[in-house]
Coordinates of C-alpha atoms and ligand atoms in Angstrom, one line a residue:
X1 CA 90.6 155.9 101.5
X2 CA 93.6 157.6 102.9
X3 CA 95.9 160.3 101.6
X4 CA 98.8 160.4 103.9
X5 CA 102.5 160.8 104.1
X6 CA 104.6 158.4 106.2
X7 CA 105.6 159.6 109.6
X8 CA 109.4 160.3 109.8
X9 CA 111.0 157.6 111.9
X10 CA 114.0 159.6 112.8
X11 CA 115.1 163.2 112.6
X12 CA 116.7 163.3 109.2
X13 CA 119.7 165.5 109.1
X14 CA 120.8 166.9 105.8
X15 CA 124.2 167.7 107.3
X16 CA 124.9 164.0 107.8
X17 CA 126.9 162.7 104.9
X18 CA 125.0 160.4 102.5
X19 CA 121.6 161.1 104.0
X20 CA 119.0 161.9 101.3
X21 CA 115.4 162.8 102.1
X22 CA 112.4 160.8 100.9
X23 CA 108.8 162.0 100.9
X24 CA 106.1 159.4 100.3
X25 CA 102.5 160.3 99.7
X26 CA 100.1 157.4 100.0
X27 CA 96.6 157.2 98.5
X28 CA 94.4 154.2 98.9
X29 CA 93.9 151.1 101.1
X30 CA 96.0 149.5 103.8
X31 CA 97.8 147.5 101.1
X32 CA 99.2 150.8 99.8
X33 CA 100.2 151.8 103.4
X34 CA 102.1 148.6 103.7
X35 CA 103.7 149.0 100.3
X36 CA 104.8 152.5 101.3
X37 CA 106.4 151.1 104.3
X38 CA 108.2 148.6 102.1
X39 CA 109.4 151.4 99.9
X40 CA 110.9 153.2 102.9
X41 CA 112.5 150.0 104.1
X42 CA 114.0 149.1 100.7
X43 CA 115.4 152.6 100.2
X44 CA 116.9 152.9 103.7
X45 CA 120.2 151.1 102.7
X46 CA 120.6 153.6 99.8
X47 CA 120.7 156.4 102.4
X48 CA 117.1 157.6 102.3
X49 CA 115.4 158.9 105.4
X50 CA 111.8 159.9 105.5
X51 CA 110.8 163.5 105.7
X52 CA 107.3 164.9 106.2
X53 CA 107.8 167.8 103.9
X54 CA 107.9 167.4 100.1
X55 CA 109.7 170.7 99.7
X56 CA 112.8 169.3 101.6
X57 CA 112.9 166.0 99.7
X58 CA 115.5 164.7 97.3
X59 CA 113.1 162.0 96.2
X60 CA 109.2 162.3 96.2
X61 CA 107.2 159.2 95.6
X62 CA 103.4 159.1 95.1
X63 CA 101.9 155.7 95.8
X64 CA 98.6 155.7 93.9
X65 CA 95.2 153.9 94.0
X66 CA 93.0 153.1 91.0
X67 CA 90.1 151.3 92.7
X68 CA 87.7 154.2 92.3
X69 CA 87.7 157.2 90.0
X70 CA 88.0 159.7 92.9
X71 CA 91.2 158.1 94.1
X72 CA 92.7 158.4 90.7
X73 CA 91.7 162.1 90.4
X74 CA 93.4 162.7 93.7
X75 CA 96.6 161.1 92.4
X76 CA 96.5 163.4 89.3
X77 CA 95.9 166.5 91.3
X78 CA 98.9 165.7 93.5
X79 CA 101.0 165.0 90.4
X80 CA 99.9 168.4 89.0
X81 CA 101.3 170.1 92.2
X82 CA 104.6 168.3 91.7
X83 CA 105.2 170.2 88.5
X84 CA 105.6 173.3 90.5
X85 CA 108.1 171.6 92.8
X86 CA 110.2 170.4 89.9
X87 CA 110.2 174.0 88.4
X88 CA 111.5 175.4 91.7
X89 CA 113.9 172.5 92.4
X90 CA 114.9 170.7 89.1
X91 CA 117.2 168.4 91.0
X92 CA 114.4 166.6 92.9
X93 CA 113.6 163.1 91.6
X94 CA 109.9 162.4 91.2
X95 CA 108.4 158.9 91.0
X96 CA 104.9 157.4 90.7
X97 CA 104.0 153.9 92.0
X98 CA 101.0 151.8 92.8
X99 CA 97.9 150.9 90.8
X100 CA 97.6 154.0 88.6
X101 CA 101.3 153.6 87.7
X102 CA 100.8 149.9 86.9
X103 CA 97.9 150.7 84.6
X104 CA 99.1 153.8 82.9
X105 CA 102.9 153.2 82.8
X106 CA 104.4 155.0 79.8
X107 CA 101.4 157.3 79.4
X108 CA 102.3 159.0 82.7
X109 CA 105.7 159.9 81.5
X110 CA 104.3 161.0 78.2
X111 CA 101.7 163.3 79.8
X112 CA 104.0 164.6 82.6
X113 CA 107.5 165.5 81.3
X114 CA 108.6 166.3 84.9
X115 CA 108.1 162.8 86.3
X116 CA 111.4 160.8 86.4
X117 CA 110.1 157.3 86.9
X118 CA 107.0 155.1 87.1
X119 CA 107.0 151.8 88.9
X120 CA 104.2 149.2 89.1
X121 CA 102.8 147.2 92.0
X122 CA 105.3 144.5 91.7
X123 CA 108.4 146.6 91.1
X124 CA 109.0 147.9 94.6
X125 CA 111.9 145.5 95.2
X126 CA 113.6 146.9 92.2
X127 CA 113.5 150.6 93.3
X128 CA 117.2 150.8 94.2
X129 CA 118.2 149.6 90.7
X130 CA 115.7 152.1 89.1
X131 CA 117.2 155.0 91.1
X132 CA 120.7 153.9 90.4
X133 CA 119.9 153.9 86.7
X134 CA 118.4 157.4 86.9
X135 CA 121.4 158.8 88.8
X136 CA 123.9 157.1 86.4
X137 CA 122.2 157.9 83.0
X138 CA 119.6 160.5 83.7
X139 CA 117.1 158.3 81.9
X140 CA 113.4 158.3 82.6
X141 CA 112.4 154.8 83.7
X142 CA 109.2 152.8 83.5
X143 CA 109.1 149.4 85.3
X144 CA 105.6 147.9 85.3
X145 CA 106.9 144.3 84.9
X146 CA 104.6 141.9 87.0
X147 CA 106.5 138.6 86.8
X148 CA 110.1 139.6 87.6
X149 CA 111.3 139.2 91.2
X150 CA 111.1 142.1 93.6
X151 CA 107.6 142.0 94.9
X152 CA 106.8 144.2 97.9
X153 CA 105.5 141.1 99.8
X154 CA 109.0 139.8 100.2
X155 CA 111.0 142.4 102.1
X156 CA 114.6 141.3 102.7
X157 CA 114.2 141.6 106.4
X158 CA 111.3 142.2 108.8
X159 CA 109.8 145.7 108.6
X160 CA 110.7 146.4 112.2
X161 CA 111.1 149.9 113.6
X162 CA 108.7 152.8 113.6
X163 CA 107.5 152.1 117.2
X164 CA 104.0 151.5 116.2
X165 CA 101.8 149.2 118.3
X166 CA 99.8 148.0 115.3
X167 CA 101.1 147.1 111.9
X168 CA 100.0 145.7 108.6
X169 CA 101.5 142.5 107.1
X170 CA 100.7 141.6 103.5
X171 CA 100.2 137.8 103.3
X172 CA 99.2 137.7 99.6
X173 CA 99.1 139.9 96.6
X174 CA 96.7 140.2 93.7
X175 CA 93.3 138.8 93.1
X176 CA 91.7 136.1 90.9
X177 CA 88.1 137.0 91.5
X178 CA 87.4 139.4 88.7
X179 CA 84.4 141.2 90.2
X180 CA 83.0 143.0 87.2
X181 CA 83.4 146.5 88.6
X182 CA 86.9 146.1 89.9
X183 CA 90.3 147.1 88.5
X184 CA 92.4 145.2 91.1
X185 CA 93.1 142.0 89.2
X186 CA 94.4 144.1 86.3
X187 CA 96.7 146.3 88.4
X188 CA 97.8 144.0 91.2
X189 CA 98.0 140.8 89.1
X190 CA 97.0 137.2 89.9
X191 CA 96.8 136.0 93.4
X192 CA 100.2 135.0 95.0
X193 CA 100.5 134.0 98.6
X194 CA 103.7 134.5 100.7
X195 CA 105.2 131.5 102.4
X196 CA 103.9 131.1 106.0
X197 CA 107.5 130.9 107.4
X198 CA 108.3 134.3 105.9
X199 CA 105.1 135.8 107.3
X200 CA 105.8 134.3 110.7
X201 CA 109.4 135.6 110.7
X202 CA 108.2 139.1 109.8
X203 CA 105.6 139.1 112.6
X204 CA 108.1 137.8 115.1
X205 CA 110.5 140.7 114.0
X206 CA 107.7 143.2 114.4
X207 CA 106.8 141.9 117.9
X208 CA 110.4 142.1 118.9
X209 CA 110.3 145.8 118.0
X210 CA 107.2 146.5 120.1
X211 CA 104.3 145.7 117.8
X212 CA 101.4 144.0 119.6
X213 CA 98.8 143.8 116.9
X214 CA 99.0 142.8 113.2
X215 CA 96.4 143.2 110.5
X216 CA 97.0 140.5 107.8
X217 CA 96.3 141.9 104.4
X218 CA 95.1 140.4 101.1
X219 CA 92.4 141.1 98.6
X220 CA 90.8 137.7 99.5
X221 CA 92.6 136.2 102.6
X222 CA 90.1 133.3 102.6
X223 CA 91.9 131.8 99.6
X224 CA 95.3 132.2 101.1
X225 CA 97.7 129.4 100.1
X226 CA 95.2 127.4 98.1
X227 CA 96.9 127.8 94.7
X228 CA 100.4 127.2 96.0
X229 CA 99.4 124.3 98.2
X230 CA 100.6 126.1 101.3
X231 CA 98.6 125.9 104.5
X232 CA 95.0 127.2 104.7
X233 CA 94.3 130.7 106.1
X234 CA 92.8 129.2 109.3
X235 CA 96.1 127.2 109.8
X236 CA 98.1 130.3 109.2
X237 CA 96.1 132.1 111.8
X238 CA 96.6 129.3 114.3
X239 CA 100.4 129.5 113.8
X240 CA 100.3 133.3 114.3
X241 CA 98.1 133.0 117.4
X242 CA 101.0 131.0 119.0
X243 CA 103.5 133.9 118.7
X244 CA 104.5 135.0 122.1
X245 CA 104.2 138.7 122.8
X246 CA 101.6 139.3 120.1
X247 CA 98.3 140.4 121.6
X248 CA 95.9 140.7 118.7
X249 CA 95.3 139.5 115.1
X250 CA 93.1 141.2 112.6
X251 CA 92.7 140.5 108.9
X252 CA 91.1 142.0 105.8
X253 CA 89.6 141.4 103.3
X254 CA 87.4 138.3 103.3
X255 CA 85.4 137.4 100.3
X256 CA 82.0 136.1 101.4
X257 CA 82.0 133.3 98.8
X258 CA 85.2 131.8 100.4
X259 CA 84.3 132.4 104.0
X260 CA 84.8 128.8 105.1
X261 CA 83.4 127.0 108.2
X262 CA 87.1 126.3 109.0
X263 CA 87.7 130.0 109.3
X264 CA 84.5 130.6 111.2
X265 CA 85.6 127.9 113.7
X266 CA 88.9 129.8 114.1
X267 CA 86.8 132.6 115.7
X268 CA 85.8 130.0 118.3
X269 CA 89.2 128.8 119.2
X270 CA 91.9 131.5 118.6
X271 CA 92.1 133.8 121.6
X272 CA 94.1 136.5 119.8
X273 CA 91.7 136.8 116.8
X274 CA 89.9 140.1 117.2
X275 CA 86.1 140.1 117.5
X276 CA 85.6 141.8 114.1
X277 CA 85.1 140.8 110.5
X278 CA 85.0 143.0 107.5
X279 CA 82.8 141.1 105.0
X280 CA 82.0 143.2 101.9
X281 CA 78.4 142.5 100.7
X282 CA 78.5 145.1 97.9
X283 CA 74.8 144.7 97.3
X284 CA 71.7 143.1 98.8
X285 CA 70.1 142.3 95.4
X286 CA 70.7 138.9 93.9
X287 CA 70.4 140.3 90.4
X288 CA 73.1 142.9 91.0
X289 CA 75.3 140.4 92.8
X290 CA 75.1 138.2 89.8
X291 CA 76.1 141.0 87.4
X292 CA 78.9 142.0 89.8
X293 CA 80.2 138.4 89.5
X294 CA 80.3 138.0 93.2
X295 CA 79.3 134.4 93.2
X296 CA 77.2 134.4 96.3
X297 CA 73.6 135.2 96.9
X298 CA 72.1 137.4 99.5
X299 CA 70.9 134.2 101.2
X300 CA 74.4 132.7 101.3
X301 CA 75.7 135.9 102.8
X302 CA 73.1 136.1 105.5
X303 CA 73.6 132.3 106.3
X304 CA 77.3 132.9 106.8
X305 CA 76.7 135.8 109.1
X306 CA 74.2 133.8 111.1
X307 CA 76.7 130.9 111.4
X308 CA 79.4 133.2 112.6
X309 CA 77.2 134.9 115.1
X310 CA 76.4 131.5 116.6
X311 CA 80.2 131.1 117.2
X312 CA 80.8 134.6 118.4
X313 CA 77.5 136.3 119.2
X314 CA 79.0 139.7 119.9
X315 CA 81.2 139.9 116.8
X316 CA 81.4 143.3 115.1
X317 CA 80.6 143.1 111.4
X318 CA 81.5 145.8 108.9
X319 CA 81.0 145.9 105.1
X320 CA 81.5 147.6 101.8
X321 CA 78.5 148.7 99.7
X322 CA 78.5 150.0 96.1
X323 CA 75.4 152.0 95.1
X324 CA 74.4 152.7 91.6
X325 CA 76.0 149.7 89.9
X326 CA 74.8 149.7 86.2
X327 CA 71.2 148.5 86.0
X328 CA 70.6 148.8 89.8
X329 CA 66.9 149.6 90.0
X330 CA 65.1 151.2 92.9
X331 CA 63.9 147.8 94.0
X332 CA 67.5 146.4 93.9
X333 CA 68.7 149.3 96.0
X334 CA 65.9 148.8 98.5
X335 CA 67.1 145.2 98.9
X336 CA 70.5 146.6 99.8
X337 CA 68.9 148.9 102.4
X338 CA 67.0 145.9 103.7
X339 CA 70.2 143.8 103.9
X340 CA 71.9 146.6 105.9
X341 CA 69.0 146.7 108.3
X342 CA 68.9 142.9 108.8
X343 CA 72.6 142.5 109.4
X344 CA 72.8 145.6 111.7
X345 CA 76.4 146.4 110.8
X346 CA 78.7 148.1 113.2
X347 CA 79.8 150.4 110.4
X348 CA 80.3 150.4 106.7
X349 CA 82.0 152.0 103.8
X350 CA 79.7 153.0 100.9
X351 CA 80.8 154.0 97.4
X352 CA 79.1 155.4 94.3
X353 CA 79.9 153.0 91.5
X354 CA 82.4 154.4 89.0
X355 CA 83.6 152.9 85.7
X356 CA 87.1 151.6 85.8
X357 CA 89.4 150.9 82.9
X358 CA 89.5 147.1 82.0
X359 CA 86.7 146.3 84.4
X360 CA 83.8 144.7 82.3
X361 CA 81.0 146.7 84.1
X362 CA 82.1 149.8 82.3
X363 CA 80.3 148.4 79.2
X364 CA 77.2 147.3 81.1
X365 CA 74.0 149.1 80.1
X366 CA 71.7 151.0 82.5
X367 CA 74.2 153.5 84.0
X368 CA 72.6 155.2 87.0
X369 CA 72.7 159.1 86.9
X370 CA 75.2 160.7 89.2
X371 CA 72.5 162.6 91.2
X372 CA 70.6 159.3 91.8
X373 CA 73.9 157.6 93.0
X374 CA 74.5 160.5 95.3
X375 CA 71.0 160.2 96.7
X376 CA 71.4 156.4 97.2
X377 CA 74.7 157.0 98.9
X378 CA 73.2 159.5 101.3
X379 CA 70.4 157.0 102.2
X380 CA 72.9 154.3 103.0
X381 CA 75.1 156.5 105.1
X382 CA 72.1 157.9 107.0
X383 CA 70.7 154.4 107.7
X384 CA 74.1 153.3 108.9
X385 CA 74.8 156.3 111.0
X386 CA 71.8 155.5 113.2
X387 CA 72.9 151.9 113.6
X388 CA 76.5 152.9 114.4
X389 CA 75.3 155.3 117.1
X390 CA 73.0 152.5 118.5
X391 CA 76.0 150.1 118.7
X392 CA 78.2 152.7 120.3
X393 CA 75.6 153.8 122.9
X394 CA 75.1 150.1 123.9
X395 CA 78.7 150.2 125.2
X396 CA 78.2 153.1 127.6
X397 CA 78.7 151.8 131.1
X398 CA 80.5 148.6 130.0
X399 CA 84.2 147.8 130.6
X400 CA 86.1 147.2 127.4
X401 CA 89.6 145.9 126.8
X402 CA 91.5 148.4 124.8
X403 CA 95.0 148.1 123.1
X404 CA 96.6 151.4 124.0
X405 CA 98.2 152.8 120.8
X406 CA 99.3 156.3 121.9
X407 CA 98.3 159.7 122.9
X408 CA 95.3 161.2 121.2
X409 CA 95.0 164.8 120.3
X410 CA 93.7 166.9 123.2
X411 CA 90.0 166.9 122.7
X412 CA 89.2 170.4 124.1
X413 CA 86.9 168.9 126.7
X414 CA 89.5 167.6 129.1
X415 CA 92.8 169.2 130.0
X416 CA 94.3 165.9 131.1
X417 CA 96.1 163.6 128.6
X418 CA 93.9 161.6 126.4
X419 CA 95.0 158.2 125.2
X420 CA 93.7 156.4 122.2
X421 CA 93.3 152.7 121.4
X422 CA 90.8 150.3 120.0
X423 CA 88.5 147.6 121.3
X424 CA 88.7 144.1 119.9
X425 CA 85.7 145.1 117.9
X426 CA 87.8 147.8 116.2
X427 CA 86.1 150.8 117.9
X428 CA 88.2 153.8 118.7
X429 CA 88.3 154.6 122.4
X430 CA 89.8 157.8 123.7
X431 CA 90.5 157.6 127.4
X432 CA 92.0 159.3 130.3
X433 CA 93.5 158.3 133.7
X434 CA 91.3 158.5 136.8
X435 CA 93.1 161.2 138.7
X436 CA 91.9 164.7 137.9
X437 CA 94.6 167.2 136.9
X438 CA 97.1 164.5 136.0
X439 CA 99.3 165.8 133.3
X440 CA 102.1 163.2 132.8
X441 CA 101.5 160.4 130.4
X442 CA 101.6 156.9 132.0
X443 CA 103.5 154.2 130.2
X444 CA 100.6 152.2 128.8
X445 CA 101.4 152.1 125.1
X446 CA 101.2 148.5 123.7
X447 CA 99.3 147.3 126.8
X448 CA 95.8 145.9 127.0
X449 CA 94.0 148.1 129.5
X450 CA 90.5 148.0 130.9
X451 CA 88.4 151.1 130.1
X452 CA 85.0 152.0 131.5
X453 CA 83.1 153.6 128.6
X454 CA 81.5 156.8 129.6
X455 CA 80.4 158.4 126.4
X456 CA 79.5 157.4 122.8
X457 CA 80.2 159.7 119.9
X458 CA 79.3 158.9 116.3
X459 CA 82.8 157.7 115.4
X460 CA 84.4 156.9 118.7
X461 CA 83.9 156.2 122.4
X462 CA 85.3 158.0 125.4
X463 CA 86.2 156.4 128.7
X464 CA 88.4 156.2 131.7
X465 CA 91.0 153.7 132.7
X466 CA 90.2 151.4 135.6
X467 CA 92.9 150.9 138.2
X468 CA 93.4 147.7 140.3
X469 CA 93.4 147.8 144.1
X470 CA 97.2 148.3 144.0
X471 CA 96.9 151.4 141.8
X472 CA 98.1 149.5 138.6
X473 CA 96.3 150.0 135.4
X474 CA 94.3 146.8 134.5
Ligands
5AD501 N1 83.2 151.7 91.9 C1 82.9 152.0 93.2 N2 83.3 151.3 94.2 C2 84.2 150.3 94.0 N3 84.9 149.5 94.8 C3 85.7 148.7 94.0 N4 85.6 149.0 92.7 C4 84.7 150.0 92.7 C5 84.1 150.8 91.6 N5 84.4 150.6 90.3 C6 84.7 149.4 96.2 C7 84.2 148.0 96.7 C8 85.4 147.4 97.3 C9 86.1 148.6 97.9 C10 87.5 148.5 98.2 O1 86.0 149.6 96.9 O2 83.2 148.2 97.6 O3 85.1 146.5 98.3
SF4_502 FE1 88.2 143.5 93.4 FE2 86.5 141.5 93.8 FE3 89.2 141.0 93.9 FE4 87.9 142.4 95.9 S1 87.6 140.3 95.4 S2 89.9 143.0 94.9 S3 86.4 143.5 94.7 S4 88.1 141.6 92.1

């Protein structure tokens, strides 16, 4: 989960006529980060420029996440702080978007008289009209319509700019899977895939602006295009792989039940497809998987991983785990620990189950006490920490290809510039140039560079750039 404001893309100047300042706070997954980018893009023609300080803003937007209770609490605590901002500066316009907004709509305006508007997950395209209505009439607006046009997946032009090397691209919205613990199908709606031509246009636009890596986003990318009769996800990947100037393709999230042999074969043929898959297992117990409505068994899951590893033996695998799902016994939980041990994940995200509105599991019997959930979470994290460290240590002494993304913060160990990037297996590498005392950054952003890994930490690797005989970075 993230809680971040968008980086300002230019130095907004209040003195410039017509420039208004927009502050966006984003909570939640990459999908929300992408949506926040769409919000920025859609409001640019109305004269809004991003600011990193809510106190300066003319418009403050909170993009919320409802997937777990904690994320929702975070949203309400930020909204509480906005009350004070409105008291000090009554002219500021305050809006709430995202999954909590979709779910609670009018209730948010009822509970918080200082909020000016609420917009749902499929109302981003209509933001200019919403703001126009507010400025003309002073009305408070709720737009949580899910079927009207104006979805964030269809920006009017590519989301270029920003200078980032790596960007998210939403290829589909919504979810039809109805896992029993999950709120997403209720707040993001039914699955809708974007047309491949639009996705390709957007990626070409991003590449032209300097982007070298895209992460394709969807709740279940494996079912891309199926409903609409577009191409398959593997075919979409093949077309994206052909885009000149693009170096790497990532995607998330895959549902194990739809992880097709077609897609596995793509890992054998597409050179830009990164050596990493995020395959959420959620649980290692068949009884729990059944109640979660995941529609695969532990055995199916392990078979798919074995198949994939035959195609790419060194692929990095990560997962999501929920502990303390209603009715999860100690034996069920041990099966999850056992699954984690047998897969040897590179890393994982683990969550304590929380009841979500609409999701059927909130009515399931056998709720696990909070203290027990905390204990199970700690066991999962401890088990994984040791595996992650083992994976990272195994890379010390090897040479890894890293996509350089930018300067990292000075690490306090070395006085020279530290660069940061990721391996194809999605591991963060901070690296320096070979010459001691060098203090000017070299132009390597956006390049694939060879790094000798010198040290493994628990969440990252450290290394040194290798130079060719001619002194060029390789
Ligand atoms: N409680 C805890 N974790 C949840 N997730 C989704 N819904 C819940 C819930 N109600 C987790 C799943 C999913 C990830 C994005 O969030 O592991 O893969
Ligand atoms: Fe939620 Fe399941 Fe859909 Fe993922 S696949 S978004 S967990 S319903």
